[in-house]
Amino acid sequence: MPFNLPIFLTWLRVGLIPVFVIVFYLSGSVLTPRSANLVAALIFAVASVTDWLDGYLARRLGQTSSFGAFLDPVADKLIVAAALILLVAEGRTYAWLAMIIIGREIAISALREWMAEMGKRKSVAVATIGKLKTSAQMAAILLLLFAEPLIPGVSTLVLGNAFMVVAAILTLWSMVYYLRMAVHEFSGK
């Protein structure tokens, strides 16, 4: 297993998951609800930035590896799933939205694994639609975690859930895209 800066950043993201969950649950006991929301949102923001940064550095420094290619999406899916579960448990978003997003992540991860075993991983490589989906998810989760008013007269939770709906639509769209790419690969068209 190689160890370099991009892999360190990915492991950092994995390590932030329990810290994120603990901070979220410190609301009202050790931290004020507002402070817990802010710290949880900041931790998630740091994790989101490392998601972009580890890939950028791996390519820029020529430090890509099959282990990094495996660990990076796992880390992403774990922190997103943890955040969505916490947000649903707190009543800040809807379970059906979280299920669409988490279900798609599991399905596409399985598809990518299967395609890799067939030697066709590149046919389901991350596409622009996947990047848009991730951006919408991150924005939604950050807004829902923070939960404090950002714009006078506009509920941050309503805005966050609007982004969740956009993220869910992009999630389904990207899933269809990846499934079509896989079918195309095997049909020979």
PDB file of C-alpha atoms in Angstrom:
ATOM      1  CA  MET A   1       0.000   0.000   0.000  1.00  0.00           C
ATOM      2  CA  PRO A   2       1.580   3.285  -1.070  1.00  0.00           C
ATOM      3  CA  PHE A   3       1.602   6.225   1.307  1.00  0.00           C
ATOM      4  CA  ASN A   4       1.771   9.739  -0.046  1.00  0.00           C
ATOM      5  CA  LEU A   5       0.072  13.098   0.471  1.00  0.00           C
ATOM      6  CA  PRO A   6      -3.069  12.279  -1.572  1.00  0.00           C
ATOM      7  CA  ILE A   7      -3.580   9.017   0.332  1.00  0.00           C
ATOM      8  CA  PHE A   8      -2.938  10.814   3.625  1.00  0.00           C
ATOM      9  CA  LEU A   9      -5.705  13.304   2.732  1.00  0.00           C
ATOM     10  CA  THR A  10      -8.061  10.445   1.909  1.00  0.00           C
ATOM     11  CA  TRP A  11      -7.275   8.739   5.241  1.00  0.00           C
ATOM     12  CA  LEU A  12      -7.808  12.108   6.940  1.00  0.00           C
ATOM     13  CA  ARG A  13     -11.289  12.217   5.431  1.00  0.00           C
ATOM     14  CA  VAL A  14     -12.002   8.723   6.790  1.00  0.00           C
ATOM     15  CA  GLY A  15     -10.663   9.784  10.204  1.00  0.00           C
ATOM     16  CA  LEU A  16     -12.905  12.852  10.227  1.00  0.00           C
ATOM     17  CA  ILE A  17     -16.057  10.706  10.061  1.00  0.00           C
ATOM     18  CA  PRO A  18     -16.151   9.685  13.762  1.00  0.00           C
ATOM     19  CA  VAL A  19     -15.096  13.212  14.780  1.00  0.00           C
ATOM     20  CA  PHE A  20     -17.908  14.625  12.657  1.00  0.00           C
ATOM     21  CA  VAL A  21     -20.484  12.253  14.193  1.00  0.00           C
ATOM     22  CA  ILE A  22     -19.303  12.960  17.758  1.00  0.00           C
ATOM     23  CA  VAL A  23     -19.425  16.734  17.224  1.00  0.00           C
ATOM     24  CA  PHE A  24     -22.900  16.450  15.769  1.00  0.00           C
ATOM     25  CA  TYR A  25     -24.090  14.658  18.911  1.00  0.00           C
ATOM     26  CA  LEU A  26     -22.387  17.082  21.305  1.00  0.00           C
ATOM     27  CA  SER A  27     -25.130  19.567  20.537  1.00  0.00           C
ATOM     28  CA  GLY A  28     -26.736  20.712  23.754  1.00  0.00           C
ATOM     29  CA  SER A  29     -24.386  18.843  26.092  1.00  0.00           C
ATOM     30  CA  VAL A  30     -20.868  20.152  25.479  1.00  0.00           C
ATOM     31  CA  LEU A  31     -21.534  22.557  22.615  1.00  0.00           C
ATOM     32  CA  THR A  32     -24.457  24.845  22.031  1.00  0.00           C
ATOM     33  CA  PRO A  33     -26.633  23.635  19.142  1.00  0.00           C
ATOM     34  CA  ARG A  34     -25.397  26.553  17.047  1.00  0.00           C
ATOM     35  CA  SER A  35     -21.723  25.739  17.807  1.00  0.00           C
ATOM     36  CA  ALA A  36     -22.249  22.035  17.087  1.00  0.00           C
ATOM     37  CA  ASN A  37     -23.904  22.895  13.766  1.00  0.00           C
ATOM     38  CA  LEU A  38     -21.044  25.212  12.829  1.00  0.00           C
ATOM     39  CA  VAL A  39     -18.270  22.778  13.811  1.00  0.00           C
ATOM     40  CA  ALA A  40     -20.000  19.829  12.091  1.00  0.00           C
ATOM     41  CA  ALA A  41     -20.432  21.929   8.924  1.00  0.00           C
ATOM     42  CA  LEU A  42     -16.768  23.002   9.063  1.00  0.00           C
ATOM     43  CA  ILE A  43     -15.593  19.403   9.463  1.00  0.00           C
ATOM     44  CA  PHE A  44     -17.743  18.370   6.517  1.00  0.00           C
ATOM     45  CA  ALA A  45     -16.392  21.307   4.493  1.00  0.00           C
ATOM     46  CA  VAL A  46     -12.800  20.252   5.252  1.00  0.00           C
ATOM     47  CA  ALA A  47     -13.651  16.699   4.197  1.00  0.00           C
ATOM     48  CA  SER A  48     -15.219  18.029   0.987  1.00  0.00           C
ATOM     49  CA  VAL A  49     -12.129  20.071   0.174  1.00  0.00           C
ATOM     50  CA  THR A  50      -9.852  17.070   0.784  1.00  0.00           C
ATOM     51  CA  ASP A  51     -12.051  15.103  -1.627  1.00  0.00           C
ATOM     52  CA  TRP A  52     -11.131  17.517  -4.393  1.00  0.00           C
ATOM     53  CA  LEU A  53      -7.565  18.118  -3.212  1.00  0.00           C
ATOM     54  CA  ASP A  54      -6.465  14.485  -2.942  1.00  0.00           C
ATOM     55  CA  GLY A  55      -7.465  13.763  -6.542  1.00  0.00           C
ATOM     56  CA  TYR A  56      -5.900  16.972  -7.806  1.00  0.00           C
ATOM     57  CA  LEU A  57      -2.619  16.303  -5.984  1.00  0.00           C
ATOM     58  CA  ALA A  58      -2.510  12.658  -7.049  1.00  0.00           C
ATOM     59  CA  ARG A  59      -2.737  13.690 -10.695  1.00  0.00           C
ATOM     60  CA  ARG A  60      -0.494  16.758 -10.364  1.00  0.00           C
ATOM     61  CA  LEU A  61       2.244  14.950  -8.424  1.00  0.00           C
ATOM     62  CA  GLY A  62       1.964  11.735 -10.425  1.00  0.00           C
ATOM     63  CA  GLN A  63       0.994   9.837  -7.271  1.00  0.00           C
ATOM     64  CA  THR A  64      -2.065   8.008  -8.514  1.00  0.00           C
ATOM     65  CA  SER A  65      -2.429   4.427  -7.340  1.00  0.00           C
ATOM     66  CA  SER A  66      -4.985   1.644  -7.508  1.00  0.00           C
ATOM     67  CA  PHE A  67      -5.281   1.788  -3.706  1.00  0.00           C
ATOM     68  CA  GLY A  68      -6.002   5.525  -3.834  1.00  0.00           C
ATOM     69  CA  ALA A  69      -8.533   4.951  -6.620  1.00  0.00           C
ATOM     70  CA  PHE A  70     -10.236   2.406  -4.351  1.00  0.00           C
ATOM     71  CA  LEU A  71     -10.073   4.345  -1.059  1.00  0.00           C
ATOM     72  CA  ASP A  72     -11.110   7.787  -2.346  1.00  0.00           C
ATOM     73  CA  PRO A  73     -14.682   6.916  -3.373  1.00  0.00           C
ATOM     74  CA  VAL A  74     -15.121   4.760  -0.260  1.00  0.00           C
ATOM     75  CA  ALA A  75     -14.170   7.718   1.951  1.00  0.00           C
ATOM     76  CA  ASP A  76     -16.540   9.992   0.019  1.00  0.00           C
ATOM     77  CA  LYS A  77     -19.473   7.631   0.301  1.00  0.00           C
ATOM     78  CA  LEU A  78     -18.897   6.967   4.002  1.00  0.00           C
ATOM     79  CA  ILE A  79     -18.914  10.619   5.041  1.00  0.00           C
ATOM     80  CA  VAL A  80     -21.884  11.467   2.805  1.00  0.00           C
ATOM     81  CA  ALA A  81     -23.858   8.483   4.141  1.00  0.00           C
ATOM     82  CA  ALA A  82     -22.982   9.387   7.748  1.00  0.00           C
ATOM     83  CA  ALA A  83     -24.081  12.997   7.187  1.00  0.00           C
ATOM     84  CA  LEU A  84     -27.334  11.994   5.497  1.00  0.00           C
ATOM     85  CA  ILE A  85     -28.224   9.518   8.249  1.00  0.00           C
ATOM     86  CA  LEU A  86     -27.590  12.164  10.917  1.00  0.00           C
ATOM     87  CA  LEU A  87     -29.611  14.766   9.022  1.00  0.00           C
ATOM     88  CA  VAL A  88     -32.551  12.385   8.583  1.00  0.00           C
ATOM     89  CA  ALA A  89     -32.376  11.415  12.277  1.00  0.00           C
ATOM     90  CA  GLU A  90     -32.515  15.112  13.210  1.00  0.00           C
ATOM     91  CA  GLY A  91     -35.468  15.740  10.879  1.00  0.00           C
ATOM     92  CA  ARG A  92     -33.519  18.177   8.717  1.00  0.00           C
ATOM     93  CA  THR A  93     -34.046  16.276   5.471  1.00  0.00           C
ATOM     94  CA  TYR A  94     -36.243  13.525   4.096  1.00  0.00           C
ATOM     95  CA  ALA A  95     -35.425   9.826   4.299  1.00  0.00           C
ATOM     96  CA  TRP A  96     -36.490   9.253   0.696  1.00  0.00           C
ATOM     97  CA  LEU A  97     -33.896  11.753  -0.544  1.00  0.00           C
ATOM     98  CA  ALA A  98     -31.181  10.116   1.543  1.00  0.00           C
ATOM     99  CA  MET A  99     -32.226   6.665   0.285  1.00  0.00           C
ATOM    100  CA  ILE A 100     -31.980   7.767  -3.353  1.00  0.00           C
ATOM    101  CA  ILE A 101     -28.490   9.147  -2.806  1.00  0.00           C
ATOM    102  CA  ILE A 102     -27.148   6.299  -0.665  1.00  0.00           C
ATOM    103  CA  GLY A 103     -28.799   3.650  -2.862  1.00  0.00           C
ATOM    104  CA  ARG A 104     -27.264   5.110  -6.000  1.00  0.00           C
ATOM    105  CA  GLU A 105     -23.834   5.244  -4.370  1.00  0.00           C
ATOM    106  CA  ILE A 106     -24.028   1.557  -3.483  1.00  0.00           C
ATOM    107  CA  ALA A 107     -25.322   0.579  -6.930  1.00  0.00           C
ATOM    108  CA  ILE A 108     -22.718   2.551  -8.863  1.00  0.00           C
ATOM    109  CA  SER A 109     -19.896   1.376  -6.580  1.00  0.00           C
ATOM    110  CA  ALA A 110     -20.962  -2.216  -7.267  1.00  0.00           C
ATOM    111  CA  LEU A 111     -21.167  -1.465 -10.999  1.00  0.00           C
ATOM    112  CA  ARG A 112     -17.683   0.039 -10.983  1.00  0.00           C
ATOM    113  CA  GLU A 113     -16.308  -2.967  -9.106  1.00  0.00           C
ATOM    114  CA  TRP A 114     -17.927  -5.347 -11.547  1.00  0.00           C
ATOM    115  CA  MET A 115     -16.677  -3.353 -14.546  1.00  0.00           C
ATOM    116  CA  ALA A 116     -13.164  -3.303 -13.055  1.00  0.00           C
ATOM    117  CA  GLU A 117     -13.230  -7.098 -12.763  1.00  0.00           C
ATOM    118  CA  MET A 118     -14.172  -7.233 -16.439  1.00  0.00           C
ATOM    119  CA  GLY A 119     -11.255  -4.909 -17.266  1.00  0.00           C
ATOM    120  CA  LYS A 120     -13.587  -2.087 -18.278  1.00  0.00           C
ATOM    121  CA  ARG A 121     -13.264   0.352 -15.365  1.00  0.00           C
ATOM    122  CA  LYS A 122     -12.662   3.318 -17.688  1.00  0.00           C
ATOM    123  CA  SER A 123     -16.117   2.914 -19.231  1.00  0.00           C
ATOM    124  CA  VAL A 124     -17.716   3.997 -15.929  1.00  0.00           C
ATOM    125  CA  ALA A 125     -15.125   6.579 -14.904  1.00  0.00           C
ATOM    126  CA  VAL A 126     -16.393   9.713 -13.181  1.00  0.00           C
ATOM    127  CA  ALA A 127     -18.164  11.979 -15.645  1.00  0.00           C
ATOM    128  CA  THR A 128     -19.195  15.632 -15.468  1.00  0.00           C
ATOM    129  CA  ILE A 129     -22.711  14.669 -14.364  1.00  0.00           C
ATOM    130  CA  GLY A 130     -21.178  12.826 -11.402  1.00  0.00           C
ATOM    131  CA  LYS A 131     -19.184  15.898 -10.455  1.00  0.00           C
ATOM    132  CA  LEU A 132     -22.304  18.072 -10.644  1.00  0.00           C
ATOM    133  CA  LYS A 133     -24.147  15.558  -8.463  1.00  0.00           C
ATOM    134  CA  THR A 134     -21.358  15.652  -5.898  1.00  0.00           C
ATOM    135  CA  SER A 135     -21.325  19.465  -5.866  1.00  0.00           C
ATOM    136  CA  ALA A 136     -25.089  19.630  -5.291  1.00  0.00           C
ATOM    137  CA  GLN A 137     -24.843  17.009  -2.526  1.00  0.00           C
ATOM    138  CA  MET A 138     -22.047  18.845  -0.752  1.00  0.00           C
ATOM    139  CA  ALA A 139     -23.883  22.184  -0.932  1.00  0.00           C
ATOM    140  CA  ALA A 140     -27.095  20.580   0.360  1.00  0.00           C
ATOM    141  CA  ILE A 141     -25.383  18.784   3.223  1.00  0.00           C
ATOM    142  CA  LEU A 142     -23.420  21.869   4.270  1.00  0.00           C
ATOM    143  CA  LEU A 143     -26.587  23.985   4.360  1.00  0.00           C
ATOM    144  CA  LEU A 144     -28.498  21.325   6.282  1.00  0.00           C
ATOM    145  CA  LEU A 145     -25.671  20.844   8.769  1.00  0.00           C
ATOM    146  CA  PHE A 146     -25.263  24.548   9.394  1.00  0.00           C
ATOM    147  CA  ALA A 147     -29.036  25.075   9.624  1.00  0.00           C
ATOM    148  CA  GLU A 148     -28.610  28.716  10.705  1.00  0.00           C
ATOM    149  CA  PRO A 149     -30.105  31.509   8.592  1.00  0.00           C
ATOM    150  CA  LEU A 150     -27.711  32.744   5.915  1.00  0.00           C
ATOM    151  CA  ILE A 151     -30.126  34.926   3.965  1.00  0.00           C
ATOM    152  CA  PRO A 152     -32.689  36.992   5.880  1.00  0.00           C
ATOM    153  CA  GLY A 153     -36.158  35.578   5.344  1.00  0.00           C
ATOM    154  CA  VAL A 154     -34.917  32.363   3.691  1.00  0.00           C
ATOM    155  CA  SER A 155     -34.861  29.148   5.679  1.00  0.00           C
ATOM    156  CA  THR A 156     -31.478  27.432   5.365  1.00  0.00           C
ATOM    157  CA  LEU A 157     -33.224  24.083   5.811  1.00  0.00           C
ATOM    158  CA  VAL A 158     -35.621  24.833   2.935  1.00  0.00           C
ATOM    159  CA  LEU A 159     -32.696  25.948   0.762  1.00  0.00           C
ATOM    160  CA  GLY A 160     -30.676  22.872   1.778  1.00  0.00           C
ATOM    161  CA  ASN A 161     -33.581  20.591   0.931  1.00  0.00           C
ATOM    162  CA  ALA A 162     -34.010  22.312  -2.429  1.00  0.00           C
ATOM    163  CA  PHE A 163     -30.376  21.431  -3.124  1.00  0.00           C
ATOM    164  CA  MET A 164     -31.122  17.886  -1.897  1.00  0.00           C
ATOM    165  CA  VAL A 165     -33.883  17.571  -4.492  1.00  0.00           C
ATOM    166  CA  VAL A 166     -31.476  18.816  -7.175  1.00  0.00           C
ATOM    167  CA  ALA A 167     -28.846  16.372  -5.875  1.00  0.00           C
ATOM    168  CA  ALA A 168     -31.374  13.502  -5.978  1.00  0.00           C
ATOM    169  CA  ILE A 169     -32.339  14.348  -9.573  1.00  0.00           C
ATOM    170  CA  LEU A 170     -28.674  14.534 -10.599  1.00  0.00           C
ATOM    171  CA  THR A 171     -28.056  11.319  -8.656  1.00  0.00           C
ATOM    172  CA  LEU A 172     -30.684   9.445 -10.664  1.00  0.00           C
ATOM    173  CA  TRP A 173     -29.549  11.064 -13.910  1.00  0.00           C
ATOM    174  CA  SER A 174     -25.931  10.098 -13.293  1.00  0.00           C
ATOM    175  CA  MET A 175     -26.950   6.546 -12.352  1.00  0.00           C
ATOM    176  CA  VAL A 176     -28.808   6.183 -15.663  1.00  0.00           C
ATOM    177  CA  TYR A 177     -25.756   7.617 -17.447  1.00  0.00           C
ATOM    178  CA  TYR A 178     -23.367   5.093 -15.838  1.00  0.00           C
ATOM    179  CA  LEU A 179     -25.739   2.187 -16.430  1.00  0.00           C
ATOM    180  CA  ARG A 180     -26.080   3.170 -20.089  1.00  0.00           C
ATOM    181  CA  MET A 181     -22.288   3.334 -20.390  1.00  0.00           C
ATOM    182  CA  ALA A 182     -22.018  -0.180 -18.949  1.00  0.00           C
ATOM    183  CA  VAL A 183     -24.741  -1.529 -21.263  1.00  0.00           C
ATOM    184  CA  HIS A 184     -23.072   0.184 -24.209  1.00  0.00           C
ATOM    185  CA  GLU A 185     -19.743  -1.424 -23.260  1.00  0.00           C
ATOM    186  CA  PHE A 186     -21.207  -4.922 -23.156  1.00  0.00           C
ATOM    187  CA  SER A 187     -23.486  -4.596 -26.160  1.00  0.00           C
ATOM    188  CA  GLY A 188     -20.567  -3.562 -28.357  1.00  0.00           C
ATOM    189  CA  LYS A 189     -22.405  -0.587 -29.794  1.00  0.00           C
TER     190      LYS A 189
END
